[in-house]
mmCIF file of C-alpha atoms and ligand atoms in Angstrom:
data_model
loop_
_atom_site.group_PDB
_atom_site.id
_atom_site.type_symbol
_atom_site.label_atom_id
_atom_site.label_comp_id
_atom_site.label_asym_id
_atom_site.label_seq_id
_atom_site.Cartn_x
_atom_site.Cartn_y
_atom_site.Cartn_z
ATOM 1 C CA UNK A 1 -130.564 4.637 -187.121
ATOM 2 C CA UNK A 2 -131.021 6.671 -183.515
ATOM 3 C CA UNK A 3 -132.364 9.915 -184.130
ATOM 4 C CA UNK A 4 -129.270 11.677 -181.763
ATOM 5 C CA UNK A 5 -125.988 11.385 -181.769
ATOM 6 C CA UNK A 6 -125.291 11.683 -177.723
ATOM 7 C CA UNK A 7 -121.840 10.084 -178.530
ATOM 8 C CA UNK A 8 -120.317 12.955 -180.295
ATOM 9 C CA UNK A 9 -122.121 16.027 -178.211
ATOM 10 C CA UNK A 10 -119.566 17.750 -176.248
ATOM 11 C CA UNK A 11 -120.101 17.607 -172.576
ATOM 12 C CA UNK A 12 -122.414 19.924 -171.749
ATOM 13 C CA UNK A 13 -123.685 21.410 -168.618
ATOM 14 C CA UNK A 14 -127.449 22.230 -169.084
ATOM 15 C CA UNK A 15 -130.690 20.811 -169.884
ATOM 16 C CA UNK A 16 -132.452 21.015 -173.144
ATOM 17 C CA UNK A 17 -135.845 19.891 -172.932
ATOM 18 C CA UNK A 18 -138.337 20.164 -176.206
ATOM 19 C CA UNK A 19 -142.051 20.515 -176.304
ATOM 20 C CA UNK A 20 -143.854 18.769 -179.454
ATOM 21 C CA UNK A 21 -147.110 18.190 -180.249
ATOM 22 C CA UNK A 22 -149.817 18.495 -183.144
ATOM 23 C CA UNK A 23 -151.883 21.522 -183.944
ATOM 24 C CA UNK A 24 -153.865 22.948 -180.982
ATOM 25 C CA UNK A 25 -152.638 20.580 -178.412
ATOM 26 C CA UNK A 26 -152.171 22.801 -175.314
ATOM 27 C CA UNK A 27 -148.249 23.337 -175.806
ATOM 28 C CA UNK A 28 -147.955 26.652 -175.957
ATOM 29 C CA UNK A 29 -149.978 27.137 -172.740
ATOM 30 C CA UNK A 30 -148.194 24.537 -171.187
ATOM 31 C CA UNK A 31 -144.952 26.103 -171.987
ATOM 32 C CA UNK A 32 -145.624 28.738 -170.735
ATOM 33 C CA UNK A 33 -146.986 27.373 -166.972
ATOM 34 C CA UNK A 34 -143.178 25.613 -166.721
ATOM 35 C CA UNK A 35 -141.554 28.814 -167.648
ATOM 36 C CA UNK A 36 -143.040 30.405 -164.950
ATOM 37 C CA UNK A 37 -143.002 27.307 -162.678
ATOM 38 C CA UNK A 38 -139.116 26.946 -163.122
ATOM 39 C CA UNK A 39 -138.518 31.083 -162.637
ATOM 40 C CA UNK A 40 -140.145 30.941 -159.564
ATOM 41 C CA UNK A 41 -137.675 28.218 -158.419
ATOM 42 C CA UNK A 42 -134.693 30.657 -159.475
ATOM 43 C CA UNK A 43 -133.372 28.610 -162.579
ATOM 44 C CA UNK A 44 -132.212 30.138 -165.251
ATOM 45 C CA UNK A 45 -133.825 29.304 -168.135
ATOM 46 C CA UNK A 46 -133.815 30.252 -171.829
ATOM 47 C CA UNK A 47 -136.955 29.725 -173.737
ATOM 48 C CA UNK A 48 -137.425 29.323 -177.768
ATOM 49 C CA UNK A 49 -139.390 28.673 -180.103
ATOM 50 C CA UNK A 50 -139.023 26.052 -183.473
ATOM 51 C CA UNK A 51 -138.668 27.977 -186.497
ATOM 52 C CA UNK A 52 -137.747 30.897 -185.047
ATOM 53 C CA UNK A 53 -136.015 32.150 -182.233
ATOM 54 C CA UNK A 54 -132.794 33.746 -184.136
ATOM 55 C CA UNK A 55 -133.060 36.998 -186.152
ATOM 56 C CA UNK A 56 -132.603 34.714 -189.198
ATOM 57 C CA UNK A 57 -134.624 31.875 -188.230
ATOM 58 C CA UNK A 58 -137.451 34.263 -187.334
ATOM 59 C CA UNK A 59 -136.996 35.384 -191.394
ATOM 60 C CA UNK A 60 -137.138 31.556 -192.613
ATOM 61 C CA UNK A 61 -139.989 30.995 -190.395
ATOM 62 C CA UNK A 62 -141.798 33.831 -191.867
ATOM 63 C CA UNK A 63 -141.397 32.038 -195.597
ATOM 64 C CA UNK A 64 -142.332 28.589 -194.377
ATOM 65 C CA UNK A 65 -145.903 29.445 -192.323
ATOM 66 C CA UNK A 66 -146.852 32.168 -195.226
ATOM 67 C CA UNK A 67 -149.740 30.454 -197.355
ATOM 68 C CA UNK A 68 -147.992 32.743 -200.186
ATOM 69 C CA UNK A 69 -145.487 30.616 -200.270
ATOM 70 C CA UNK A 70 -147.906 27.708 -202.002
ATOM 71 C CA UNK A 71 -146.044 25.309 -204.285
ATOM 72 C CA UNK A 72 -142.726 25.070 -201.930
ATOM 73 C CA UNK A 73 -141.736 22.116 -202.826
ATOM 74 C CA UNK A 74 -140.786 18.982 -200.232
ATOM 75 C CA UNK A 75 -137.175 19.693 -199.929
ATOM 76 C CA UNK A 76 -137.273 23.166 -199.826
ATOM 77 C CA UNK A 77 -140.066 23.266 -196.425
ATOM 78 C CA UNK A 78 -137.390 20.320 -195.141
ATOM 79 C CA UNK A 79 -134.324 22.278 -195.760
ATOM 80 C CA UNK A 80 -135.892 25.642 -194.807
ATOM 81 C CA UNK A 81 -137.014 24.182 -190.801
ATOM 82 C CA UNK A 82 -133.368 22.478 -190.808
ATOM 83 C CA UNK A 83 -131.369 25.974 -191.984
ATOM 84 C CA UNK A 84 -133.470 27.996 -188.732
ATOM 85 C CA UNK A 85 -132.932 24.951 -186.868
ATOM 86 C CA UNK A 86 -128.953 25.153 -187.826
ATOM 87 C CA UNK A 87 -128.920 29.183 -186.968
ATOM 88 C CA UNK A 88 -130.773 28.653 -183.160
ATOM 89 C CA UNK A 89 -128.798 25.830 -182.530
ATOM 90 C CA UNK A 90 -125.433 27.443 -183.270
ATOM 91 C CA UNK A 91 -126.728 30.713 -182.076
ATOM 92 C CA UNK A 92 -128.126 30.591 -178.931
ATOM 93 C CA UNK A 93 -128.279 26.991 -177.957
ATOM 94 C CA UNK A 94 -125.145 25.486 -177.696
ATOM 95 C CA UNK A 95 -123.889 28.137 -175.822
ATOM 96 C CA UNK A 96 -126.756 28.564 -173.364
ATOM 97 C CA UNK A 97 -126.236 25.094 -172.730
ATOM 98 C CA UNK A 98 -122.065 25.321 -172.427
ATOM 99 C CA UNK A 99 -123.384 28.118 -169.880
ATOM 100 C CA UNK A 100 -125.161 25.582 -168.117
ATOM 101 C CA UNK A 101 -128.664 27.019 -168.713
ATOM 102 C CA UNK A 102 -132.067 25.113 -168.653
ATOM 103 C CA UNK A 103 -133.814 25.422 -172.078
ATOM 104 C CA UNK A 104 -137.253 25.260 -173.337
ATOM 105 C CA UNK A 105 -137.714 24.767 -176.860
ATOM 106 C CA UNK A 106 -141.388 24.805 -178.552
ATOM 107 C CA UNK A 107 -140.869 21.792 -180.955
ATOM 108 C CA UNK A 108 -137.503 20.651 -182.329
ATOM 109 C CA UNK A 109 -136.000 18.003 -184.781
ATOM 110 C CA UNK A 110 -139.038 15.452 -184.062
ATOM 111 C CA UNK A 111 -141.172 18.242 -185.321
ATOM 112 C CA UNK A 112 -139.277 17.585 -188.928
ATOM 113 C CA UNK A 113 -139.119 13.642 -188.396
ATOM 114 C CA UNK A 114 -143.715 13.570 -187.404
ATOM 115 C CA UNK A 115 -144.389 17.181 -190.091
ATOM 116 C CA UNK A 116 -141.845 16.458 -193.162
ATOM 117 C CA UNK A 117 -140.983 12.979 -192.563
ATOM 118 C CA UNK A 118 -144.365 11.133 -191.418
ATOM 119 C CA UNK A 119 -146.303 13.751 -193.029
ATOM 120 C CA UNK A 120 -145.197 14.800 -196.358
ATOM 121 C CA UNK A 121 -143.411 11.513 -196.951
ATOM 122 C CA UNK A 122 -139.650 12.680 -196.728
ATOM 123 C CA UNK A 123 -137.016 9.817 -195.906
ATOM 124 C CA UNK A 124 -136.542 9.972 -192.045
ATOM 125 C CA UNK A 125 -133.215 8.501 -192.297
ATOM 126 C CA UNK A 126 -132.582 11.373 -194.648
ATOM 127 C CA UNK A 127 -133.712 13.807 -192.042
ATOM 128 C CA UNK A 128 -131.854 12.188 -189.334
ATOM 129 C CA UNK A 129 -129.020 12.418 -191.352
ATOM 130 C CA UNK A 130 -129.121 16.382 -192.252
ATOM 131 C CA UNK A 131 -130.717 16.604 -188.682
ATOM 132 C CA UNK A 132 -127.618 15.647 -186.847
ATOM 133 C CA UNK A 133 -125.593 18.180 -189.093
ATOM 134 C CA UNK A 134 -128.265 21.113 -187.887
ATOM 135 C CA UNK A 135 -128.570 20.540 -184.128
ATOM 136 C CA UNK A 136 -123.969 19.575 -183.988
ATOM 137 C CA UNK A 137 -125.629 16.024 -182.547
ATOM 138 C CA UNK A 138 -127.576 17.952 -179.732
ATOM 139 C CA UNK A 139 -130.436 15.941 -178.565
ATOM 140 C CA UNK A 140 -133.135 17.159 -176.086
ATOM 141 C CA UNK A 141 -132.626 15.402 -172.502
ATOM 142 C CA UNK A 142 -136.445 15.504 -172.282
ATOM 143 C CA UNK A 143 -139.285 16.040 -174.731
ATOM 144 C CA UNK A 144 -143.016 16.591 -174.317
ATOM 145 C CA UNK A 145 -145.553 15.418 -176.925
ATOM 146 C CA UNK A 146 -148.854 16.683 -176.280
ATOM 147 C CA UNK A 147 -151.219 14.371 -178.313
ATOM 148 C CA UNK A 148 -154.894 15.472 -179.328
ATOM 149 C CA UNK A 149 -156.830 13.998 -181.755
ATOM 150 C CA UNK A 150 -155.929 15.336 -184.925
ATOM 151 C CA UNK A 151 -159.452 16.778 -185.833
ATOM 152 C CA UNK A 152 -160.420 18.431 -182.635
ATOM 153 C CA UNK A 153 -156.586 19.945 -182.726
ATOM 154 C CA UNK A 154 -157.767 21.962 -185.153
ATOM 155 C CA UNK A 155 -160.892 22.766 -184.134
ATOM 156 C CA UNK A 156 -159.303 24.279 -181.379
ATOM 157 C CA UNK A 157 -156.886 26.965 -183.845
ATOM 158 C CA UNK A 158 -159.269 30.759 -183.801
ATOM 159 C CA UNK A 159 -157.225 32.726 -185.950
ATOM 160 C CA UNK A 160 -156.086 32.179 -189.513
ATOM 161 C CA UNK A 161 -154.781 28.619 -190.073
ATOM 162 C CA UNK A 162 -150.979 29.202 -191.533
ATOM 163 C CA UNK A 163 -149.848 27.034 -194.356
ATOM 164 C CA UNK A 164 -148.936 23.871 -192.807
ATOM 165 C CA UNK A 165 -152.303 24.376 -190.422
ATOM 166 C CA UNK A 166 -154.216 24.495 -193.657
ATOM 167 C CA UNK A 167 -152.956 21.171 -194.928
ATOM 168 C CA UNK A 168 -155.743 18.752 -194.754
ATOM 169 C CA UNK A 169 -156.845 16.155 -191.682
ATOM 170 C CA UNK A 170 -155.063 13.131 -193.236
ATOM 171 C CA UNK A 171 -151.866 14.748 -193.448
ATOM 172 C CA UNK A 172 -152.505 15.999 -189.657
ATOM 173 C CA UNK A 173 -153.233 12.165 -188.901
ATOM 174 C CA UNK A 174 -149.932 10.936 -190.285
ATOM 175 C CA UNK A 175 -148.458 13.587 -188.557
ATOM 176 C CA UNK A 176 -149.790 12.319 -184.919
ATOM 177 C CA UNK A 177 -149.307 8.522 -186.219
ATOM 178 C CA UNK A 178 -145.546 9.895 -186.546
ATOM 179 C CA UNK A 179 -145.041 11.426 -183.031
ATOM 180 C CA UNK A 180 -146.825 8.363 -181.567
ATOM 181 C CA UNK A 181 -144.057 6.273 -183.086
ATOM 182 C CA UNK A 182 -141.123 8.308 -181.857
ATOM 183 C CA UNK A 183 -142.597 8.328 -178.849
ATOM 184 C CA UNK A 184 -142.430 4.355 -178.356
ATOM 185 C CA UNK A 185 -138.866 4.047 -180.022
ATOM 186 C CA UNK A 186 -137.763 6.268 -177.509
ATOM 187 C CA UNK A 187 -139.702 6.197 -174.314
ATOM 188 C CA UNK A 188 -137.479 7.306 -171.725
ATOM 189 C CA UNK A 189 -136.763 10.777 -173.504
ATOM 190 C CA UNK A 190 -140.480 11.611 -175.267
ATOM 191 C CA UNK A 191 -143.347 11.803 -172.982
ATOM 192 C CA UNK A 192 -146.499 11.145 -174.696
ATOM 193 C CA UNK A 193 -149.112 13.461 -172.388
ATOM 194 C CA UNK A 194 -152.785 13.339 -173.286
ATOM 195 C CA UNK A 195 -153.698 17.275 -174.500
ATOM 196 C CA UNK A 196 -157.782 16.774 -173.965
ATOM 197 C CA UNK A 197 -157.039 16.796 -170.328
ATOM 198 C CA UNK A 198 -157.857 19.386 -167.855
ATOM 199 C CA UNK A 199 -154.707 22.382 -168.480
ATOM 200 C CA UNK A 200 -153.828 22.180 -164.424
ATOM 201 C CA UNK A 201 -153.874 18.100 -164.855
ATOM 202 C CA UNK A 202 -151.376 18.316 -167.460
ATOM 203 C CA UNK A 203 -149.409 20.924 -166.008
ATOM 204 C CA UNK A 204 -149.116 18.478 -163.109
ATOM 205 C CA UNK A 205 -148.068 15.834 -164.968
ATOM 206 C CA UNK A 206 -145.060 18.177 -166.760
ATOM 207 C CA UNK A 207 -144.142 19.140 -163.186
ATOM 208 C CA UNK A 208 -143.446 15.616 -162.226
ATOM 209 C CA UNK A 209 -141.000 14.798 -165.374
ATOM 210 C CA UNK A 210 -139.251 18.222 -164.885
ATOM 211 C CA UNK A 211 -138.870 17.564 -160.865
ATOM 212 C CA UNK A 212 -137.480 14.159 -161.680
ATOM 213 C CA UNK A 213 -135.243 15.677 -164.324
ATOM 214 C CA UNK A 214 -134.015 18.519 -162.224
ATOM 215 C CA UNK A 215 -134.146 16.749 -159.148
ATOM 216 C CA UNK A 216 -136.362 19.185 -157.109
HETATM 217 P P1 TMP B 1 -146.126 26.358 -183.872
HETATM 218 O O1 TMP B 1 -147.019 26.885 -184.691
HETATM 219 O O2 TMP B 1 -145.954 25.344 -183.009
HETATM 220 O O3 TMP B 1 -144.992 27.971 -183.881
HETATM 221 O O4 TMP B 1 -144.804 25.777 -185.587
HETATM 222 C C1 TMP B 1 -145.330 26.285 -186.469
HETATM 223 C C2 TMP B 1 -145.424 25.130 -187.677
HETATM 224 O O5 TMP B 1 -144.218 24.436 -188.346
HETATM 225 C C3 TMP B 1 -146.588 23.938 -187.240
HETATM 226 O O6 TMP B 1 -147.628 23.989 -187.879
HETATM 227 C C4 TMP B 1 -145.615 22.798 -187.153
HETATM 228 C C5 TMP B 1 -144.724 23.188 -188.479
HETATM 229 N N1 TMP B 1 -143.116 22.560 -188.145
HETATM 230 C C6 TMP B 1 -143.040 21.667 -189.140
HETATM 231 O O7 TMP B 1 -143.479 20.852 -190.377
HETATM 232 N N2 TMP B 1 -141.604 21.255 -189.080
HETATM 233 C C7 TMP B 1 -140.447 21.418 -188.094
HETATM 234 O O8 TMP B 1 -139.728 20.952 -188.192
HETATM 235 C C8 TMP B 1 -141.015 22.543 -187.452
HETATM 236 C C9 TMP B 1 -139.816 22.974 -186.215
HETATM 237 C C10 TMP B 1 -142.129 23.120 -187.203
#
């Protein structure tokens, strides 16, 4: 079953671009650079993050990442990520795309497939099914996956690790392999970028893909 159910999505004018990556992959730095690049070009850009981006979704984010939420079951965790996403789609993503905006989102449904699916073993088919409901069938036009060796990525985190980051190296390795599997299945949408490369070199590669999509 395909992750995206584009055929049920009403026609929309905007563009939806997502950024995915394992911990410490340099994803956030690249999003900032792309945002600045597009704003300089005069594009109407909306930047969002997952889980989060709305008042309700940010509250759910706090529960999900809090180390005090130890003992949360995989089912509860998966549904909370989906709940945060559903609110963000309804409140922000769907209306912005309808208005013709470029929406950049730090993580989306692929994160749930990689972390809860391939990482924790939650059924992939089930995540796709409930994902279609939460996202209203909205699928990214383009996704960047910043790939980095799991151990190297975790070493890059200087601050206190959150509940997900604290998980064992083997978990993060499964997440990475999951992302690579998703990218192999959808090469037209998911572009794998080597996160170990120099930041400017990565930005250049990202820009080339963006320019292609935007016709710049
Ligand atoms: P961030 O650190 O990129 O802001 O993402 C928050 C954490 O939540 C990160 O460790 C990845 C994790 N995550 C999931 O496990 N499943 C999801 O569906 C999403 C969106 C994030």
